[in-house]
Amino acid sequence: MSTPAQISSVPTPATRLRPRGLKDRFFANGGVGSIAVFFVFVVVLFSVATEDFLSVPNILNILRQSSPLLMVAAAMTLVITTGGIDLSVGSILALVSALCAILIQAGIPWALVVLLMLACGGLIGALQGFFVAYEGIPAFIVTLAGLSVIRGVALLTTGGYSIPIPATLSFVELGRGWFLGVPVPAIIATGIVALAFVLFTQTPFGRYVTGIGANAEAVRRAGVNTKAVTLFVYVLSGTMAALAGVVLAARLGSGSSNAGQGFELDVIAAVVLGGTSLFGGRGTMVGTVLGALTVAVIGNGLILAHLSPFLTPIVTGTIILVAIWMNFRIFRGAARKR
Amino acid sequence: MAAPIPRVRMRGISKRYGTIQTLNDVALDLAPGEVLGLVGDNGAGKSTLSKVLSGAVVPEDGTIEIDGREVRFASPADARAAHVEMVYQDLSLCDTVDVAGNLFLGREPRRRILGVSFLDKRRMRADAVAMLQRLGISVPDITVHVENLSGGQRQSIAIGRAASFDPKVLIMDEPTAALAVAEVEAVLELIRTVSARGVSVILITHRLQDLFLVCDRIQVMYEGRAIAERQIADTNVEEVVDLIVGRKFSARSARNTQAEGVAIS
């Protein structure tokens, strides 16, 4: 069968690649490296500048306040790693917190309400994911429309009023309660982040999320249902936004259609600050956690230092720019775009 | 070519992109263990035809039979299940995934814990090292992202991936484009090895000299049609060049020899 041509003893392809050392590993994860530096820096700064920052109650307070951000940022990391974005999470959070209060006032058992709300968030995510994955409309457009429409629905259902939730219900424990000396929302957020980490780094699904961001056509040619994977990351971000809405409503004891204005930007800031590439293909859950905590620490520390809270967005924005700039200049691995 | 049952039998394959009839009623036969050279000028339809066989492109018309059974590839997953593997011209690698991950993309070894499937990374890495060694491809670190590899190494990985999973049909679209001379020889040797094992190979290349080293037969595409086929023993580079550029063109340019030189290089 084979041809008569003869070429004997073909040398194996030569290689000049040296094995990867510790330094290469650090620089390949440059995004995480630079945010870790920033995180330590702001923690040390506020510990020195203020008395109360490094106290246990304050740290637990930071964890409680940042838990909605952490939950949604974990899911957003997956969305952004596929090369997409979800701008609608703030609006979903508002709609869910409002619906949550309305349904609890109507006398529906709160456990059922929570499940309904998670399903509602997932459904909204699935609808948006359908347009992104199956219809090929850019995620930015789809979720920008979602941001507007969902916020509008929330305003329409509440008439713009905030709806109280009776503090006597055990529902509010979801936002205010303690378990083993730790705030319940922080426990929920920790669980979500741990699950997201395992999903992202240890499962085929997580591998395909990264692959789709790097080269979606390659993953499709490898026989993977890339559309279903893409749709599912939006289901996850919708569900997590809903969970954040439930926790927020429980903490505040009310549901408001004005909640979470600009929340999506905080979430995206946390993810990008953590070193996840907006172009897709490169994501890190550890970086996202550090990014979210950095954002939370800055907000908390500036208030404790008796500085104007209006400084928070200025400082956060500056750090985002500097951190990304560091990634591009120092950690060239993270800056190199396919 | 009256083989008992052809490994691949494609008939009447047609595909249109907008106003361009990329494939027009194309037929292709491939015997077990045969190496077929698919040649043609840019845009002749070679890549599209091979993507139809690999499931990446769904044709409007036509039938495909594998080992005498009619198949319908709606996606690359279907073609993979029928043991049709392809090395794509663009290599189809995920830059930010490591070498092992790219080799096993879409068929990762898994272990189930509590009904959830997890990546079996240890087995993946061990198997990946073994796979590459068997093919004589050396990559010092299997956990390095493929974006850090040279063009030749990337191509080796794409080829290794297609050749390692027990293919019946191996399609290679310009597999040697980015390779150094010695690496080209290694790929040609690989083609001989797998075809001797009974794997049917379709080789698409612009390097006509390679065709004469490994192919049993050549099929020429011209503007979306399969216009000719030749047993390798019955033809020569000059004839193949004439077929590729089209007879009319070749007749006009017969006065100078530029056409041949351009096409070969």
XYZ file of C-alpha atoms in Angstrom:
603
model
C 0.000 0.000 0.000
C 2.635 2.499 0.938
C 4.765 4.238 -1.580
C 8.088 3.098 -2.932
C 9.862 6.283 -1.900
C 12.415 5.748 0.828
C 13.622 8.231 3.375
C 15.362 6.586 6.242
C 16.023 7.651 9.811
C 14.024 10.801 10.179
C 15.219 12.819 13.155
C 12.621 13.846 15.680
C 11.713 17.532 15.565
C 14.301 19.529 17.435
C 13.183 21.678 20.317
C 14.546 24.762 21.963
C 11.883 25.057 24.594
C 13.241 25.072 28.097
C 11.171 23.558 30.897
C 8.904 25.986 32.648
C 10.356 27.358 35.841
C 8.833 29.021 38.880
C 9.354 32.454 37.369
C 7.515 31.488 34.193
C 4.611 30.176 36.223
C 4.421 33.411 38.209
C 4.509 35.559 35.106
C 2.002 33.379 33.291
C -0.361 34.104 36.187
C 0.656 37.758 36.228
C -2.903 38.967 36.658
C -3.195 37.178 39.973
C 0.259 38.353 41.003
C -0.481 42.035 40.539
C -3.880 41.949 42.246
C -2.369 40.034 45.162
C 0.172 42.826 45.537
C -2.591 45.446 45.449
C -4.728 43.527 47.917
C -1.914 43.214 50.445
C -1.056 46.863 49.890
C -4.560 48.194 50.637
C -4.963 45.870 53.641
C -1.655 47.007 55.137
C -2.418 50.644 54.325
C -5.796 50.651 56.076
C -4.483 48.564 58.973
C -1.912 51.233 59.659
C -4.095 54.235 58.842
C -7.155 53.211 60.857
C -7.617 51.539 64.212
C -10.652 49.452 63.502
C -9.895 48.066 60.087
C -8.115 44.921 61.222
C -10.640 44.046 63.935
C -12.643 40.827 63.664
C -16.064 42.535 63.577
C -14.935 44.779 60.732
C -13.479 41.925 58.715
C -16.712 39.972 59.125
C -18.590 43.105 58.112
C -16.515 43.376 54.937
C -17.248 39.748 54.158
C -20.968 40.245 54.695
C -21.093 43.320 52.519
C -19.003 41.873 49.731
C -20.821 38.529 49.553
C -23.283 39.518 46.769
C -20.336 40.853 44.786
C -18.362 37.635 45.332
C -21.200 35.346 44.239
C -21.918 37.200 41.033
C -18.238 37.826 40.258
C -17.597 34.067 40.463
C -20.201 33.458 37.738
C -19.100 36.527 35.784
C -15.583 35.096 35.637
C -16.953 32.201 33.596
C -18.954 34.538 31.342
C -15.987 36.802 30.644
C -13.656 33.850 30.114
C -15.873 32.664 27.243
C -15.306 36.092 25.712
C -18.755 37.335 26.698
C -20.109 39.788 29.260
C -23.261 40.057 31.341
C -24.357 43.641 31.956
C -27.774 42.641 33.267
C -26.749 41.276 36.689
C -27.527 44.525 38.556
C -31.006 44.663 37.042
C -31.652 40.980 37.777
C -30.586 41.611 41.366
C -33.080 44.481 41.626
C -35.946 42.591 39.990
C -35.383 39.561 42.203
C -35.129 41.556 45.423
C -38.382 43.335 44.542
C -40.248 40.176 43.494
C -38.910 38.431 46.566
C -40.452 41.055 48.867
C -43.733 41.046 46.943
C -44.113 37.265 47.071
C -43.199 37.067 50.763
C -45.740 39.782 51.529
C -48.287 37.732 49.616
C -47.755 34.980 52.160
C -45.865 32.433 50.087
C -43.403 30.364 52.190
C -40.023 32.016 51.913
C -38.125 28.833 51.074
C -40.336 28.404 48.024
C -39.859 32.067 47.141
C -36.088 31.628 47.214
C -36.285 28.649 44.856
C -38.654 30.530 42.539
C -36.314 33.502 42.480
C -33.271 31.375 41.627
C -35.280 29.767 38.822
C -36.346 33.231 37.643
C -32.722 34.394 37.472
C -31.718 31.220 35.679
C -34.537 31.636 33.178
C -33.581 35.231 32.403
C -29.994 34.039 31.967
C -31.137 31.243 29.661
C -33.108 33.693 27.519
C -30.123 36.008 27.166
C -27.793 33.047 26.656
C -30.032 31.827 23.848
C -29.631 35.081 21.943
C -25.888 35.102 22.540
C -25.109 31.440 21.863
C -27.700 30.347 19.312
C -28.513 33.596 17.527
C -24.982 34.970 17.575
C -25.851 38.444 18.824
C -22.942 40.035 20.739
C -23.288 39.507 24.489
C -22.762 43.208 25.090
C -25.881 44.068 23.064
C -28.070 41.292 24.441
C -27.286 41.999 28.077
C -27.386 45.774 27.582
C -30.945 45.290 26.377
C -31.476 42.992 29.359
C -30.117 45.624 31.745
C -32.680 48.102 30.483
C -35.702 45.819 30.139
C -35.269 43.969 33.445
C -34.768 47.176 35.423
C -37.890 48.517 33.739
C -39.897 45.445 34.714
C -38.694 45.831 38.311
C -39.731 49.501 38.383
C -43.079 48.703 36.792
C -43.955 45.948 39.284
C -43.046 48.003 42.353
C -44.137 51.387 41.061
C -40.745 52.591 42.190
C -41.474 51.965 45.890
C -39.410 49.864 48.204
C -41.327 46.921 49.656
C -40.708 45.905 53.288
C -40.095 42.355 54.430
C -41.205 41.600 58.024
C -38.100 41.257 60.190
C -39.856 38.544 62.187
C -39.511 36.067 59.331
C -36.531 33.727 59.481
C -35.965 34.729 55.845
C -33.964 37.776 56.915
C -31.416 35.435 58.551
C -30.156 34.780 55.013
C -28.780 38.289 55.026
C -28.372 39.124 58.688
C -27.837 35.814 60.470
C -24.749 34.273 61.969
C -23.592 30.706 61.841
C -20.651 29.595 63.983
C -19.636 33.210 64.397
C -19.597 33.935 60.661
C -22.215 35.944 58.761
C -24.545 33.667 56.794
C -24.077 35.579 53.498
C -20.312 35.119 53.802
C -20.812 31.373 54.218
C -23.081 31.260 51.159
C -20.575 33.296 49.136
C -17.670 31.103 50.223
C -19.580 27.998 49.193
C -20.443 29.502 45.811
C -16.868 30.597 45.164
C -15.519 27.159 46.131
C -18.025 25.453 43.812
C -17.190 27.863 41.013
C -13.475 27.222 41.501
C -13.928 23.450 41.223
C -16.281 23.825 38.255
C -13.856 26.126 36.473
C -10.588 24.272 37.054
C -11.531 20.621 37.557
C -14.373 19.791 35.164
C -14.677 19.399 31.400
C -17.222 22.225 31.452
C -14.663 24.629 32.902
C -12.117 23.505 30.335
C -14.584 24.228 27.521
C -15.336 27.666 28.972
C -11.648 28.539 28.663
C -11.431 26.847 25.266
C -14.403 28.766 23.866
C -12.780 32.029 24.894
C -9.504 31.022 23.270
C -10.818 29.429 20.073
C -14.511 28.606 19.960
C -14.296 26.985 16.527
C -11.555 24.624 17.723
C -13.730 23.498 20.611
C -16.683 23.018 18.280
C -14.558 20.972 15.897
C -13.497 18.861 18.863
C -17.103 17.719 19.044
C -18.215 19.875 21.971
C -21.653 21.471 22.024
C -20.240 24.972 22.392
C -23.628 26.664 22.137
C -24.964 24.777 25.139
C -21.830 25.599 27.143
C -22.147 29.284 26.258
C -25.830 29.367 27.114
C -25.135 27.723 30.450
C -22.640 30.357 31.640
C -25.401 32.962 31.270
C -27.780 30.714 33.195
C -25.181 30.611 35.962
C -24.664 34.377 36.021
C -28.432 34.963 36.044
C -28.904 32.496 38.882
C -26.085 34.022 40.922
C -27.454 37.524 40.371
C -30.788 36.232 41.672
C -29.100 34.681 44.728
C -27.359 37.989 45.372
C -30.750 39.721 45.093
C -32.272 37.358 47.652
C -29.389 37.855 50.104
C -29.522 41.626 49.653
C -33.287 41.754 50.227
C -32.838 39.665 53.368
C -30.058 41.886 54.666
C -31.902 45.145 54.011
C -35.297 43.747 55.043
C -36.838 45.165 51.919
C -36.983 44.747 48.179
C -36.287 47.714 45.983
C -36.329 48.116 42.244
C -33.562 50.672 42.630
C -31.140 48.219 44.228
C -27.905 47.340 42.480
C -27.512 50.438 40.306
C -24.061 50.067 38.783
C -23.618 46.664 40.453
C -22.689 45.088 37.112
C -19.762 47.486 36.830
C -18.485 46.584 40.301
C -18.681 42.914 39.360
C -16.884 43.395 36.063
C -14.286 45.565 37.805
C -13.632 42.820 40.366
C -13.247 40.182 37.654
C -11.006 42.261 35.411
C -8.968 43.483 38.388
C -8.379 39.833 39.237
C -6.624 39.255 35.926
C -9.354 37.681 33.807
C -9.008 38.840 30.215
C -11.945 40.709 28.689
C -10.963 39.125 25.370
C -11.706 35.684 26.773
C -9.658 32.525 27.098
C -7.935 33.595 30.294
C -9.730 33.522 33.602
C -8.832 33.053 37.213
C -11.201 32.433 40.089
C -8.538 33.204 42.712
C -7.896 36.552 41.046
C -11.619 37.320 41.015
C -11.898 36.694 44.765
C -8.912 38.959 45.397
C -10.355 41.559 43.021
C -13.759 41.544 44.742
C -12.179 41.740 48.198
C -9.918 44.579 47.090
C -12.928 46.569 45.880
C -14.712 45.852 49.184
C -11.696 46.710 51.342
C -11.205 50.040 49.599
C -14.834 51.050 50.184
C -14.706 49.984 53.821
C -11.266 51.424 54.566
C -11.987 54.871 53.136
C -15.040 55.180 55.371
C -13.104 54.022 58.454
C -10.403 56.563 57.607
C -13.115 59.257 57.723
C -12.542 60.132 54.116
C -15.354 60.940 51.778
C -17.095 57.788 50.482
C -17.168 59.529 47.137
C -13.452 58.782 46.916
C -14.227 55.063 46.554
C -15.029 55.082 42.833
C -12.024 57.298 42.146
C -9.611 55.022 43.974
C -11.166 51.835 42.592
C -11.028 53.120 39.049
C -7.426 54.224 39.433
C -6.414 50.835 40.782
C -8.158 49.062 37.905
C -6.215 51.104 35.394
C -2.893 50.702 37.200
C -3.385 46.963 37.748
C -4.213 46.328 34.107
C -1.351 48.568 33.057
C 0.981 46.505 35.255
C -0.294 43.352 33.578
C 0.466 44.762 30.166
C 3.864 46.219 30.996
C 5.340 43.818 33.520
C 3.501 40.552 33.091
C 3.790 40.243 29.366
C 2.323 36.762 29.405
C -1.025 38.104 30.473
C -0.866 40.917 27.965
C -0.073 38.762 24.973
C -3.189 38.346 23.014
C -3.455 35.166 20.938
C -10.374 1.440 -8.464
C -12.804 -1.401 -7.896
C -12.032 -1.975 -4.231
C -14.530 -4.296 -2.494
C -15.961 -1.722 -0.077
C -14.417 1.732 -0.086
C -13.586 3.221 3.287
C -15.055 6.516 2.156
C -17.468 7.098 -0.697
C -18.726 10.635 -1.250
C -21.164 11.389 -4.038
C -22.774 14.555 -5.370
C -21.435 16.789 -2.586
C -22.509 20.393 -3.141
C -22.035 23.431 -0.975
C -22.797 27.049 -1.678
C -21.588 30.076 0.285
C -23.746 32.991 -0.738
C -23.292 33.399 -4.471
C -20.278 31.121 -4.716
C -20.754 27.459 -5.528
C -17.823 26.215 -3.460
C -18.486 22.546 -4.181
C -20.379 21.380 -7.219
C -21.405 17.716 -7.391
C -18.089 16.373 -6.093
C -17.330 12.679 -5.711
C -14.503 11.136 -3.717
C -13.479 7.529 -3.077
C -10.922 6.290 -0.614
C -9.820 2.691 -0.033
C -8.624 1.373 3.333
C -4.970 2.258 3.837
C -4.888 4.421 0.745
C -3.186 7.802 0.718
C -5.027 10.268 -1.494
C -3.495 13.599 -2.441
C -6.144 16.283 -2.813
C -4.785 19.185 -4.828
C -6.082 22.310 -6.466
C -5.540 26.015 -6.583
C -6.632 28.343 -3.786
C -10.405 28.372 -3.598
C -10.779 25.149 -5.569
C -12.735 23.592 -2.714
C -10.204 21.203 -1.157
C -10.593 22.480 2.359
C -14.359 22.682 2.149
C -14.594 19.140 0.805
C -12.429 17.844 3.625
C -14.443 19.787 6.194
C -17.584 18.148 4.856
C -15.996 14.778 5.587
C -14.932 15.915 9.049
C -18.394 17.242 9.888
C -17.261 20.852 10.281
C -19.242 21.901 7.209
C -22.670 20.494 6.389
C -23.265 20.236 2.621
C -26.551 21.119 0.933
C -26.494 18.000 -1.125
C -24.761 14.680 -1.467
C -24.165 11.444 0.384
C -21.290 10.081 2.428
C -20.694 6.389 3.053
C -18.134 5.051 5.503
C -17.342 1.342 5.052
C -20.489 0.973 2.957
C -22.836 2.509 5.504
C -24.414 5.840 4.763
C -23.650 8.462 7.402
C -24.875 11.973 8.010
C -22.490 14.310 9.802
C -24.385 17.168 11.393
C -21.425 18.151 13.555
C -17.745 17.324 14.049
C -18.780 15.115 16.974
C -20.586 12.777 14.536
C -17.522 12.485 12.315
C -15.290 11.812 15.300
C -17.647 9.059 16.402
C -17.185 7.498 12.931
C -13.392 7.699 13.436
C -12.819 10.480 10.922
C -10.110 12.786 12.265
C -8.824 15.960 10.710
C -5.788 18.195 11.064
C -7.112 21.641 10.223
C -5.091 24.168 8.306
C -5.415 26.653 11.179
C -4.503 23.811 13.583
C -7.608 24.347 15.715
C -5.715 24.713 18.984
C -6.763 26.623 22.084
C -3.822 28.885 22.882
C -4.557 29.293 26.581
C -5.039 25.578 27.215
C -2.071 23.341 27.947
C -0.632 20.714 25.598
C -2.382 17.794 27.280
C -5.671 19.695 27.294
C -5.448 20.370 23.572
C -4.588 16.767 22.754
C -7.640 15.543 24.654
C -9.968 18.430 23.757
C -13.499 17.075 23.588
C -12.606 13.617 24.928
C -10.950 14.307 28.230
C -10.431 11.345 30.516
C -12.936 11.751 33.304
C -13.576 10.332 36.698
C -16.945 10.500 38.298
C -17.290 11.589 41.886
C -20.848 11.660 43.252
C -22.231 11.579 39.734
C -20.287 14.654 38.612
C -17.562 14.178 36.044
C -14.214 15.710 36.768
C -11.158 16.004 34.569
C -8.705 13.204 35.284
C -5.728 15.508 34.873
C -3.111 13.032 36.043
C -4.167 10.409 33.518
C -4.515 13.065 30.845
C -0.924 14.191 31.329
C 0.486 10.675 31.524
C -1.398 9.606 28.380
C -0.410 12.783 26.565
C 3.280 12.147 27.217
C 2.914 8.584 25.949
C 0.991 9.739 22.860
C 3.608 12.287 21.884
C 6.490 9.895 22.504
C 4.915 7.272 20.278
C 4.796 9.849 17.477
C 8.325 11.082 18.152
C 7.170 14.558 19.129
C 9.167 16.118 21.915
C 7.617 18.730 24.168
C 9.522 19.120 27.420
C 6.584 20.298 29.494
C 3.119 18.945 28.833
C 1.519 21.571 31.110
C 2.735 24.552 29.102
C 0.105 26.567 27.221
C 0.342 25.943 23.483
C 0.677 29.683 22.805
C 4.256 29.331 24.094
C 5.206 26.696 21.522
C 6.836 27.156 18.153
C 4.856 26.858 14.930
C 6.307 23.427 14.283
C 5.490 22.164 17.745
C 1.948 23.468 17.483
C 1.535 21.683 14.193
C 2.970 18.506 15.701
C 0.388 18.653 18.463
C -2.465 19.126 16.014
C -1.224 16.140 14.031
C -0.613 14.055 17.148
C -4.156 14.733 18.323
C -5.698 13.528 15.066
C -3.445 10.490 14.689
C -3.724 9.174 18.239
C -7.355 8.288 18.623
C -7.563 5.243 16.416
C -8.715 6.995 13.221
C -10.072 5.147 10.203
C -9.752 8.233 8.057
C -7.143 10.899 8.693
C -7.540 14.182 6.826
C -4.574 16.529 6.798
C -5.054 20.047 5.465
C -1.627 21.567 4.778
C -0.007 19.655 7.647
C 3.503 20.673 6.678
C 2.969 24.382 6.043
C 4.748 25.605 9.193
C 7.301 22.835 9.505
C 11.059 22.742 9.148
C 12.588 20.345 6.637
C 13.253 17.544 9.125
C 9.791 17.935 10.591
C 8.222 17.603 7.160
C 10.039 14.315 6.735
C 8.689 13.179 10.108
C 5.127 13.975 9.029
C 5.536 12.121 5.745
C 6.936 9.171 7.671
C 3.931 9.327 9.995
C 1.599 9.215 6.987
C 3.372 6.094 5.716
C 3.189 4.471 9.143
C -0.511 5.043 9.685
C -1.481 4.075 6.150
C 0.488 0.841 6.548
C -1.723 0.167 9.579
C -4.784 0.486 7.318
C -5.700 4.099 8.040
C -6.927 5.957 4.971
C -5.296 9.343 4.566
C -6.354 12.429 2.632
C -3.441 14.823 2.228
C -4.013 18.387 1.084
C -0.826 20.190 0.228
C 0.736 22.745 -2.050
C 4.061 20.921 -1.843
C 3.669 18.772 -4.916
C 6.931 16.913 -4.289
C 5.402 15.529 -1.058
C 2.532 14.010 -2.996
C 4.922 11.898 -5.007
C 6.618 10.663 -1.834
C 3.580 9.367 0.031
C 0.442 9.309 -2.110
C -1.068 6.377 -3.966
C -3.419 8.524 -5.973
C -4.138 12.186 -6.667
C -7.468 13.908 -7.091
C -7.490 17.377 -8.613
C -10.065 20.012 -7.739
C -10.780 22.977 -9.989
C -13.319 25.674 -9.148
C -15.461 23.482 -6.967
C -15.328 20.358 -9.113
C -13.259 17.209 -8.995
C -11.838 17.394 -12.508
C -9.315 14.589 -12.594
C -7.707 11.745 -10.749
C -4.465 9.940 -11.449
C -2.615 6.993 -9.998
C 0.662 8.387 -8.780
C 2.630 5.998 -10.987
C 0.851 7.290 -14.097
C 1.540 10.968 -13.692
C 4.234 13.534 -13.035
C 4.596 16.996 -11.530
C 4.126 18.751 -14.884
C 0.806 17.068 -15.548
C -0.450 17.750 -12.038
C 0.464 21.433 -12.372
C -1.401 21.618 -15.680
C -4.441 20.047 -14.058
C -4.315 22.397 -11.071
C -4.100 25.624 -13.038
C -6.549 24.425 -15.676
C -5.822 23.356 -19.219
C -6.867 26.568 -20.894
C -4.549 28.590 -18.738
C -1.757 26.088 -19.107
C -2.082 26.167 -22.916
C -1.757 29.935 -23.009
C 1.220 29.975 -20.693
C 2.945 27.074 -22.398
C 5.243 29.563 -24.049
C 6.946 30.350 -20.771
C 7.481 28.075 -17.804
C 6.438 30.545 -15.121
C 3.144 28.876 -14.319
C 4.847 25.700 -13.267
C 7.395 27.442 -11.107
C 4.805 29.501 -9.285
C 2.540 26.585 -8.565
C 5.288 24.380 -7.220
C 6.910 26.885 -4.928
